[in-house]
Amino acid sequence: METFKEFADRINSFQKKELNLGGEDFTVSQSVAHKVNADNTFKNFYGDTMVFDLDDDTKSKLTEYTDLLYREVPQCFCDRLIPHTFHVTLHDLSNSPTLSEVAEQTFYNELKILQIKSDLQKLNPAKIKLKNTYVFNMVNTSLVLGLSPATEKDYNAIMGLYSIIDGVKKLPYSFTPHITLAYYNVNGFDGNAAKRLENIVNKINAKIEMELSLTDLYYQKFTSMNDYIDVVSLLK
């Protein structure tokens, strides 16, 4: 596991105050087409995940951000995410455009989550405080709000939970906490739109803080990026 300093150094290496999309026409990752149709509606996309739900005040603030994005540069994005789906992912598990490819895996993941539920409850940190870093481009798939634990204690608390879930399915990449604000237009967008988006992002890089707890943590399954189902509550 990364130390808190190693974590901070890594995310600070690519999460910057000024968004920079390169100054040219913006081409999105091919992975966006797994989730978004050619008309920019969401496709069926299946899988499961561990997420922290967010309080209403935080969701309201995030909605202000996305209202601004879709009002000023709608051509940069696909359909909007429904505000009640805003969340912080603790740990990805499985996903696929084809249900048959993940149905068995999600079945076994759910069983494993139920088996380790008591291990998560034993940790049960009272509150985990997070603060935002900056809005940044997540591997050319989406625009996200980066987050960081407020202190080393908060970092150790969230990584303790993460490590237990990592026993269900180990991931080949490091934990980068964030909130997805919007997925990009599947067809990309031109340089002028990219420049306008950069300018808008600079207006929404304001301070936001939140507190998470085990009461907010859910094992969820999804059928698209706008359709999540709570399957297991970790304190119920």
PDB file of C-alpha atoms in Angstrom:
ATOM      1  CA  MET A   1       0.000   0.000   0.000  1.00  0.00           C
ATOM      2  CA  GLU A   2       1.193   3.515  -0.782  1.00  0.00           C
ATOM      3  CA  THR A   3       2.096   5.774   2.108  1.00  0.00           C
ATOM      4  CA  PHE A   4       0.044   8.947   2.428  1.00  0.00           C
ATOM      5  CA  LYS A   5       2.948  10.940   0.997  1.00  0.00           C
ATOM      6  CA  GLU A   6       3.333   8.559  -1.964  1.00  0.00           C
ATOM      7  CA  PHE A   7      -0.400   8.807  -2.608  1.00  0.00           C
ATOM      8  CA  ALA A   8      -0.307  12.607  -2.461  1.00  0.00           C
ATOM      9  CA  ASP A   9       2.738  12.819  -4.731  1.00  0.00           C
ATOM     10  CA  ARG A  10       1.088  10.552  -7.305  1.00  0.00           C
ATOM     11  CA  ILE A  11      -2.244  12.360  -7.552  1.00  0.00           C
ATOM     12  CA  ASN A  12      -0.562  15.780  -7.486  1.00  0.00           C
ATOM     13  CA  SER A  13       1.476  14.718 -10.513  1.00  0.00           C
ATOM     14  CA  PHE A  14      -1.600  14.746 -12.767  1.00  0.00           C
ATOM     15  CA  GLN A  15      -4.325  16.645 -10.899  1.00  0.00           C
ATOM     16  CA  LYS A  16      -3.597  20.291 -11.630  1.00  0.00           C
ATOM     17  CA  LYS A  17      -5.378  23.566 -10.910  1.00  0.00           C
ATOM     18  CA  GLU A  18      -5.445  24.440 -14.608  1.00  0.00           C
ATOM     19  CA  LEU A  19      -7.163  21.932 -16.898  1.00  0.00           C
ATOM     20  CA  ASN A  20      -5.166  21.401 -20.097  1.00  0.00           C
ATOM     21  CA  LEU A  21      -6.708  19.337 -22.906  1.00  0.00           C
ATOM     22  CA  GLY A  22      -3.914  19.929 -25.376  1.00  0.00           C
ATOM     23  CA  GLY A  23      -5.215  22.825 -27.453  1.00  0.00           C
ATOM     24  CA  GLU A  24      -6.457  20.623 -30.308  1.00  0.00           C
ATOM     25  CA  ASP A  25      -9.557  18.650 -31.233  1.00  0.00           C
ATOM     26  CA  PHE A  26     -10.268  16.307 -28.333  1.00  0.00           C
ATOM     27  CA  THR A  27     -10.485  12.577 -29.041  1.00  0.00           C
ATOM     28  CA  VAL A  28     -12.091  10.468 -26.354  1.00  0.00           C
ATOM     29  CA  SER A  29     -10.969   7.045 -25.212  1.00  0.00           C
ATOM     30  CA  GLN A  30     -12.457   4.122 -27.128  1.00  0.00           C
ATOM     31  CA  SER A  31     -13.788   2.860 -23.792  1.00  0.00           C
ATOM     32  CA  VAL A  32     -16.445   5.601 -23.819  1.00  0.00           C
ATOM     33  CA  ALA A  33     -18.192   3.750 -26.655  1.00  0.00           C
ATOM     34  CA  HIS A  34     -18.661   0.778 -24.297  1.00  0.00           C
ATOM     35  CA  LYS A  35     -20.889   2.977 -22.143  1.00  0.00           C
ATOM     36  CA  VAL A  36     -22.338   5.551 -24.545  1.00  0.00           C
ATOM     37  CA  ASN A  37     -24.278   5.189 -27.801  1.00  0.00           C
ATOM     38  CA  ALA A  38     -23.463   7.123 -30.966  1.00  0.00           C
ATOM     39  CA  ASP A  39     -26.346   9.519 -30.125  1.00  0.00           C
ATOM     40  CA  ASN A  40     -24.766  10.148 -26.707  1.00  0.00           C
ATOM     41  CA  THR A  41     -27.388   8.281 -24.691  1.00  0.00           C
ATOM     42  CA  PHE A  42     -26.146   5.761 -22.152  1.00  0.00           C
ATOM     43  CA  LYS A  43     -25.813   2.153 -23.237  1.00  0.00           C
ATOM     44  CA  ASN A  44     -26.557  -0.861 -21.116  1.00  0.00           C
ATOM     45  CA  PHE A  45     -23.369  -1.522 -19.186  1.00  0.00           C
ATOM     46  CA  TYR A  46     -23.242  -4.127 -16.459  1.00  0.00           C
ATOM     47  CA  GLY A  47     -21.223  -4.805 -13.350  1.00  0.00           C
ATOM     48  CA  ASP A  48     -20.747  -4.198  -9.646  1.00  0.00           C
ATOM     49  CA  THR A  49     -18.846  -1.838  -7.394  1.00  0.00           C
ATOM     50  CA  MET A  50     -18.310  -0.579  -3.834  1.00  0.00           C
ATOM     51  CA  VAL A  51     -19.298   3.058  -3.407  1.00  0.00           C
ATOM     52  CA  PHE A  52     -19.865   5.722  -0.791  1.00  0.00           C
ATOM     53  CA  ASP A  53     -23.151   7.554  -1.213  1.00  0.00           C
ATOM     54  CA  LEU A  54     -23.002  11.328  -0.701  1.00  0.00           C
ATOM     55  CA  ASP A  55     -25.071  13.676   1.426  1.00  0.00           C
ATOM     56  CA  ASP A  56     -27.684  15.902  -0.180  1.00  0.00           C
ATOM     57  CA  ASP A  57     -25.679  19.112   0.281  1.00  0.00           C
ATOM     58  CA  THR A  58     -22.697  17.647  -1.572  1.00  0.00           C
ATOM     59  CA  LYS A  59     -24.915  16.348  -4.377  1.00  0.00           C
ATOM     60  CA  SER A  60     -26.505  19.793  -4.640  1.00  0.00           C
ATOM     61  CA  LYS A  61     -23.073  21.433  -4.999  1.00  0.00           C
ATOM     62  CA  LEU A  62     -22.038  18.893  -7.635  1.00  0.00           C
ATOM     63  CA  THR A  63     -25.290  19.574  -9.498  1.00  0.00           C
ATOM     64  CA  GLU A  64     -24.349  23.266  -9.618  1.00  0.00           C
ATOM     65  CA  TYR A  65     -21.083  22.249 -11.279  1.00  0.00           C
ATOM     66  CA  THR A  66     -22.761  20.048 -13.871  1.00  0.00           C
ATOM     67  CA  ASP A  67     -25.466  22.665 -14.532  1.00  0.00           C
ATOM     68  CA  LEU A  68     -22.670  25.071 -15.466  1.00  0.00           C
ATOM     69  CA  LEU A  69     -20.887  22.518 -17.658  1.00  0.00           C
ATOM     70  CA  TYR A  70     -23.990  21.542 -19.606  1.00  0.00           C
ATOM     71  CA  ARG A  71     -25.162  25.133 -19.947  1.00  0.00           C
ATOM     72  CA  GLU A  72     -21.836  26.445 -21.250  1.00  0.00           C
ATOM     73  CA  VAL A  73     -20.299  23.510 -23.174  1.00  0.00           C
ATOM     74  CA  PRO A  74     -22.977  20.834 -23.742  1.00  0.00           C
ATOM     75  CA  GLN A  75     -21.223  19.685 -26.923  1.00  0.00           C
ATOM     76  CA  CYS A  76     -18.413  18.237 -24.805  1.00  0.00           C
ATOM     77  CA  PHE A  77     -20.571  15.659 -23.048  1.00  0.00           C
ATOM     78  CA  CYS A  78     -23.011  12.807 -23.472  1.00  0.00           C
ATOM     79  CA  ASP A  79     -26.308  12.632 -21.547  1.00  0.00           C
ATOM     80  CA  ARG A  80     -26.199  13.948 -17.995  1.00  0.00           C
ATOM     81  CA  LEU A  81     -25.654  11.760 -14.983  1.00  0.00           C
ATOM     82  CA  ILE A  82     -28.651  11.796 -12.663  1.00  0.00           C
ATOM     83  CA  PRO A  83     -27.600  13.744  -9.536  1.00  0.00           C
ATOM     84  CA  HIS A  84     -28.690  11.060  -7.082  1.00  0.00           C
ATOM     85  CA  THR A  85     -26.128   8.698  -8.651  1.00  0.00           C
ATOM     86  CA  PHE A  86     -23.163  10.896  -7.639  1.00  0.00           C
ATOM     87  CA  HIS A  87     -20.825   8.826  -5.475  1.00  0.00           C
ATOM     88  CA  VAL A  88     -17.250   8.138  -4.460  1.00  0.00           C
ATOM     89  CA  THR A  89     -16.066   4.747  -5.676  1.00  0.00           C
ATOM     90  CA  LEU A  90     -14.135   2.874  -3.011  1.00  0.00           C
ATOM     91  CA  HIS A  91     -13.272  -0.085  -5.245  1.00  0.00           C
ATOM     92  CA  ASP A  92     -14.189  -1.165  -8.760  1.00  0.00           C
ATOM     93  CA  LEU A  93     -15.133  -4.821  -9.132  1.00  0.00           C
ATOM     94  CA  SER A  94     -16.437  -5.976 -12.525  1.00  0.00           C
ATOM     95  CA  ASN A  95     -17.948  -4.432 -15.642  1.00  0.00           C
ATOM     96  CA  SER A  96     -18.840  -5.297 -19.233  1.00  0.00           C
ATOM     97  CA  PRO A  97     -21.144  -4.176 -22.054  1.00  0.00           C
ATOM     98  CA  THR A  98     -22.447  -7.767 -22.079  1.00  0.00           C
ATOM     99  CA  LEU A  99     -24.381  -9.096 -19.093  1.00  0.00           C
ATOM    100  CA  SER A 100     -23.407 -12.720 -19.702  1.00  0.00           C
ATOM    101  CA  GLU A 101     -19.727 -11.796 -19.367  1.00  0.00           C
ATOM    102  CA  VAL A 102     -20.109 -10.551 -15.782  1.00  0.00           C
ATOM    103  CA  ALA A 103     -23.205 -12.309 -14.410  1.00  0.00           C
ATOM    104  CA  GLU A 104     -21.264 -15.157 -12.794  1.00  0.00           C
ATOM    105  CA  GLN A 105     -18.537 -12.844 -11.501  1.00  0.00           C
ATOM    106  CA  THR A 106     -21.016 -10.465  -9.854  1.00  0.00           C
ATOM    107  CA  PHE A 107     -22.774 -13.432  -8.230  1.00  0.00           C
ATOM    108  CA  TYR A 108     -19.534 -14.564  -6.594  1.00  0.00           C
ATOM    109  CA  ASN A 109     -18.514 -11.000  -5.751  1.00  0.00           C
ATOM    110  CA  GLU A 110     -21.760 -10.518  -3.828  1.00  0.00           C
ATOM    111  CA  LEU A 111     -21.152 -13.720  -1.851  1.00  0.00           C
ATOM    112  CA  LYS A 112     -17.620 -12.578  -0.994  1.00  0.00           C
ATOM    113  CA  ILE A 113     -18.853  -9.141   0.097  1.00  0.00           C
ATOM    114  CA  LEU A 114     -21.327 -10.778   2.455  1.00  0.00           C
ATOM    115  CA  GLN A 115     -18.522 -12.938   3.843  1.00  0.00           C
ATOM    116  CA  ILE A 116     -16.241  -9.975   4.589  1.00  0.00           C
ATOM    117  CA  LYS A 117     -18.979  -7.635   5.802  1.00  0.00           C
ATOM    118  CA  SER A 118     -18.061  -8.255   9.446  1.00  0.00           C
ATOM    119  CA  ASP A 119     -14.389  -7.463   8.703  1.00  0.00           C
ATOM    120  CA  LEU A 120     -15.414  -4.078   7.314  1.00  0.00           C
ATOM    121  CA  GLN A 121     -17.683  -3.420  10.274  1.00  0.00           C
ATOM    122  CA  LYS A 122     -14.804  -4.058  12.692  1.00  0.00           C
ATOM    123  CA  LEU A 123     -12.881  -1.168  11.161  1.00  0.00           C
ATOM    124  CA  ASN A 124     -15.894   1.148  11.158  1.00  0.00           C
ATOM    125  CA  PRO A 125     -14.123   4.533  11.183  1.00  0.00           C
ATOM    126  CA  ALA A 126     -16.475   7.138  12.635  1.00  0.00           C
ATOM    127  CA  LYS A 127     -15.904   9.591   9.802  1.00  0.00           C
ATOM    128  CA  ILE A 128     -13.494   9.826   6.887  1.00  0.00           C
ATOM    129  CA  LYS A 129     -12.894  13.417   5.847  1.00  0.00           C
ATOM    130  CA  LEU A 130     -12.168  14.153   2.191  1.00  0.00           C
ATOM    131  CA  LYS A 131     -11.328  17.397   0.463  1.00  0.00           C
ATOM    132  CA  ASN A 132     -11.288  18.090  -3.243  1.00  0.00           C
ATOM    133  CA  THR A 133      -8.140  18.512  -5.281  1.00  0.00           C
ATOM    134  CA  TYR A 134      -9.138  19.722  -8.763  1.00  0.00           C
ATOM    135  CA  VAL A 135     -11.497  18.884 -11.600  1.00  0.00           C
ATOM    136  CA  PHE A 136      -9.453  16.852 -14.070  1.00  0.00           C
ATOM    137  CA  ASN A 137      -9.620  14.760 -17.219  1.00  0.00           C
ATOM    138  CA  MET A 138      -9.887  11.069 -16.306  1.00  0.00           C
ATOM    139  CA  VAL A 139      -8.029   9.167 -19.069  1.00  0.00           C
ATOM    140  CA  ASN A 140     -10.075  10.868 -21.816  1.00  0.00           C
ATOM    141  CA  THR A 141     -13.310   9.206 -20.658  1.00  0.00           C
ATOM    142  CA  SER A 142     -14.848  11.683 -18.246  1.00  0.00           C
ATOM    143  CA  LEU A 143     -14.495  14.901 -16.316  1.00  0.00           C
ATOM    144  CA  VAL A 144     -14.128  14.184 -12.598  1.00  0.00           C
ATOM    145  CA  LEU A 145     -13.629  15.953  -9.300  1.00  0.00           C
ATOM    146  CA  GLY A 146     -10.476  14.656  -7.661  1.00  0.00           C
ATOM    147  CA  LEU A 147     -10.481  13.964  -3.923  1.00  0.00           C
ATOM    148  CA  SER A 148      -7.915  13.401  -1.210  1.00  0.00           C
ATOM    149  CA  PRO A 149      -8.207  12.275   2.414  1.00  0.00           C
ATOM    150  CA  ALA A 150      -7.842  15.351   4.605  1.00  0.00           C
ATOM    151  CA  THR A 151      -5.213  13.802   6.904  1.00  0.00           C
ATOM    152  CA  GLU A 152      -3.016  10.741   7.142  1.00  0.00           C
ATOM    153  CA  LYS A 153      -5.509   9.291   9.633  1.00  0.00           C
ATOM    154  CA  ASP A 154      -8.313   9.657   7.081  1.00  0.00           C
ATOM    155  CA  TYR A 155      -6.087   8.096   4.430  1.00  0.00           C
ATOM    156  CA  ASN A 156      -5.337   5.078   6.606  1.00  0.00           C
ATOM    157  CA  ALA A 157      -9.032   4.681   7.405  1.00  0.00           C
ATOM    158  CA  ILE A 158     -10.183   4.600   3.791  1.00  0.00           C
ATOM    159  CA  MET A 159      -7.274   2.422   2.697  1.00  0.00           C
ATOM    160  CA  GLY A 160      -8.104  -0.049   5.453  1.00  0.00           C
ATOM    161  CA  LEU A 161     -11.538  -0.488   3.889  1.00  0.00           C
ATOM    162  CA  TYR A 162     -10.059  -0.550   0.384  1.00  0.00           C
ATOM    163  CA  SER A 163      -7.588  -3.298   1.304  1.00  0.00           C
ATOM    164  CA  ILE A 164     -10.357  -5.587   2.518  1.00  0.00           C
ATOM    165  CA  ILE A 165     -12.347  -5.124  -0.711  1.00  0.00           C
ATOM    166  CA  ASP A 166      -9.147  -5.655  -2.695  1.00  0.00           C
ATOM    167  CA  GLY A 167      -9.257  -9.216  -1.370  1.00  0.00           C
ATOM    168  CA  VAL A 168     -12.459  -9.742  -3.349  1.00  0.00           C
ATOM    169  CA  LYS A 169     -10.878  -8.585  -6.593  1.00  0.00           C
ATOM    170  CA  LYS A 170      -7.395  -7.122  -6.798  1.00  0.00           C
ATOM    171  CA  LEU A 171      -7.032  -4.189  -9.175  1.00  0.00           C
ATOM    172  CA  PRO A 172      -4.023  -3.503 -11.438  1.00  0.00           C
ATOM    173  CA  TYR A 173      -4.102   0.241 -10.755  1.00  0.00           C
ATOM    174  CA  SER A 174      -3.837   2.497  -7.711  1.00  0.00           C
ATOM    175  CA  PHE A 175      -6.732   4.028  -5.789  1.00  0.00           C
ATOM    176  CA  THR A 176      -7.593   7.498  -7.087  1.00  0.00           C
ATOM    177  CA  PRO A 177     -10.675   8.788  -5.246  1.00  0.00           C
ATOM    178  CA  HIS A 178     -12.924  10.986  -7.356  1.00  0.00           C
ATOM    179  CA  ILE A 179     -16.499  11.845  -8.274  1.00  0.00           C
ATOM    180  CA  THR A 180     -17.483  11.536 -11.924  1.00  0.00           C
ATOM    181  CA  LEU A 181     -19.218  14.728 -13.040  1.00  0.00           C
ATOM    182  CA  ALA A 182     -19.834  13.906 -16.707  1.00  0.00           C
ATOM    183  CA  TYR A 183     -18.841  11.469 -19.438  1.00  0.00           C
ATOM    184  CA  TYR A 184     -17.546  12.991 -22.640  1.00  0.00           C
ATOM    185  CA  ASN A 185     -19.312  13.190 -25.978  1.00  0.00           C
ATOM    186  CA  VAL A 186     -18.580   9.808 -27.543  1.00  0.00           C
ATOM    187  CA  ASN A 187     -17.632  11.592 -30.789  1.00  0.00           C
ATOM    188  CA  GLY A 188     -15.181  13.954 -29.105  1.00  0.00           C
ATOM    189  CA  PHE A 189     -15.243  17.719 -29.646  1.00  0.00           C
ATOM    190  CA  ASP A 190     -13.268  20.433 -31.390  1.00  0.00           C
ATOM    191  CA  GLY A 191     -10.447  22.576 -30.068  1.00  0.00           C
ATOM    192  CA  ASN A 192     -12.657  25.625 -29.518  1.00  0.00           C
ATOM    193  CA  ALA A 193     -14.994  23.616 -27.306  1.00  0.00           C
ATOM    194  CA  ALA A 194     -11.992  22.168 -25.472  1.00  0.00           C
ATOM    195  CA  LYS A 195     -10.696  25.666 -24.753  1.00  0.00           C
ATOM    196  CA  ARG A 196     -14.079  26.799 -23.469  1.00  0.00           C
ATOM    197  CA  LEU A 197     -14.253  23.720 -21.250  1.00  0.00           C
ATOM    198  CA  GLU A 198     -10.838  24.548 -19.791  1.00  0.00           C
ATOM    199  CA  ASN A 199     -12.050  28.046 -18.929  1.00  0.00           C
ATOM    200  CA  ILE A 200     -15.250  26.754 -17.315  1.00  0.00           C
ATOM    201  CA  VAL A 201     -13.371  24.215 -15.196  1.00  0.00           C
ATOM    202  CA  ASN A 202     -11.212  26.994 -13.795  1.00  0.00           C
ATOM    203  CA  LYS A 203     -14.401  28.567 -12.423  1.00  0.00           C
ATOM    204  CA  ILE A 204     -15.523  25.437 -10.563  1.00  0.00           C
ATOM    205  CA  ASN A 205     -12.224  24.546  -8.917  1.00  0.00           C
ATOM    206  CA  ALA A 206     -13.527  25.791  -5.580  1.00  0.00           C
ATOM    207  CA  LYS A 207     -13.086  24.171  -2.176  1.00  0.00           C
ATOM    208  CA  ILE A 208     -15.489  21.394  -1.238  1.00  0.00           C
ATOM    209  CA  GLU A 209     -15.227  19.024   1.721  1.00  0.00           C
ATOM    210  CA  MET A 210     -17.213  15.955   2.728  1.00  0.00           C
ATOM    211  CA  GLU A 211     -17.365  13.275   5.384  1.00  0.00           C
ATOM    212  CA  LEU A 212     -17.904   9.595   4.630  1.00  0.00           C
ATOM    213  CA  SER A 213     -18.759   6.788   7.002  1.00  0.00           C
ATOM    214  CA  LEU A 214     -19.547   3.093   6.838  1.00  0.00           C
ATOM    215  CA  THR A 215     -23.248   3.951   6.898  1.00  0.00           C
ATOM    216  CA  ASP A 216     -22.701   5.471   3.423  1.00  0.00           C
ATOM    217  CA  LEU A 217     -20.909   2.412   1.977  1.00  0.00           C
ATOM    218  CA  TYR A 218     -22.810   0.117  -0.385  1.00  0.00           C
ATOM    219  CA  TYR A 219     -22.151  -2.822  -2.619  1.00  0.00           C
ATOM    220  CA  GLN A 220     -24.005  -1.889  -5.803  1.00  0.00           C
ATOM    221  CA  LYS A 221     -24.792  -3.442  -9.146  1.00  0.00           C
ATOM    222  CA  PHE A 222     -25.378  -1.352 -12.232  1.00  0.00           C
ATOM    223  CA  THR A 223     -26.995  -1.712 -15.642  1.00  0.00           C
ATOM    224  CA  SER A 224     -25.742   1.593 -17.063  1.00  0.00           C
ATOM    225  CA  MET A 225     -23.765   4.563 -15.800  1.00  0.00           C
ATOM    226  CA  ASN A 226     -27.086   6.093 -14.747  1.00  0.00           C
ATOM    227  CA  ASP A 227     -28.667   3.030 -13.136  1.00  0.00           C
ATOM    228  CA  TYR A 228     -27.288   1.719  -9.838  1.00  0.00           C
ATOM    229  CA  ILE A 229     -28.964  -0.680  -7.398  1.00  0.00           C
ATOM    230  CA  ASP A 230     -28.039  -0.923  -3.702  1.00  0.00           C
ATOM    231  CA  VAL A 231     -27.542  -4.625  -2.967  1.00  0.00           C
ATOM    232  CA  VAL A 232     -25.701  -4.689   0.371  1.00  0.00           C
ATOM    233  CA  SER A 233     -25.495  -1.924   2.977  1.00  0.00           C
ATOM    234  CA  LEU A 234     -22.386  -2.447   5.041  1.00  0.00           C
ATOM    235  CA  LEU A 235     -24.020  -1.477   8.361  1.00  0.00           C
ATOM    236  CA  LYS A 236     -27.400  -3.124   7.872  1.00  0.00           C
TER     237      LYS A 236
END
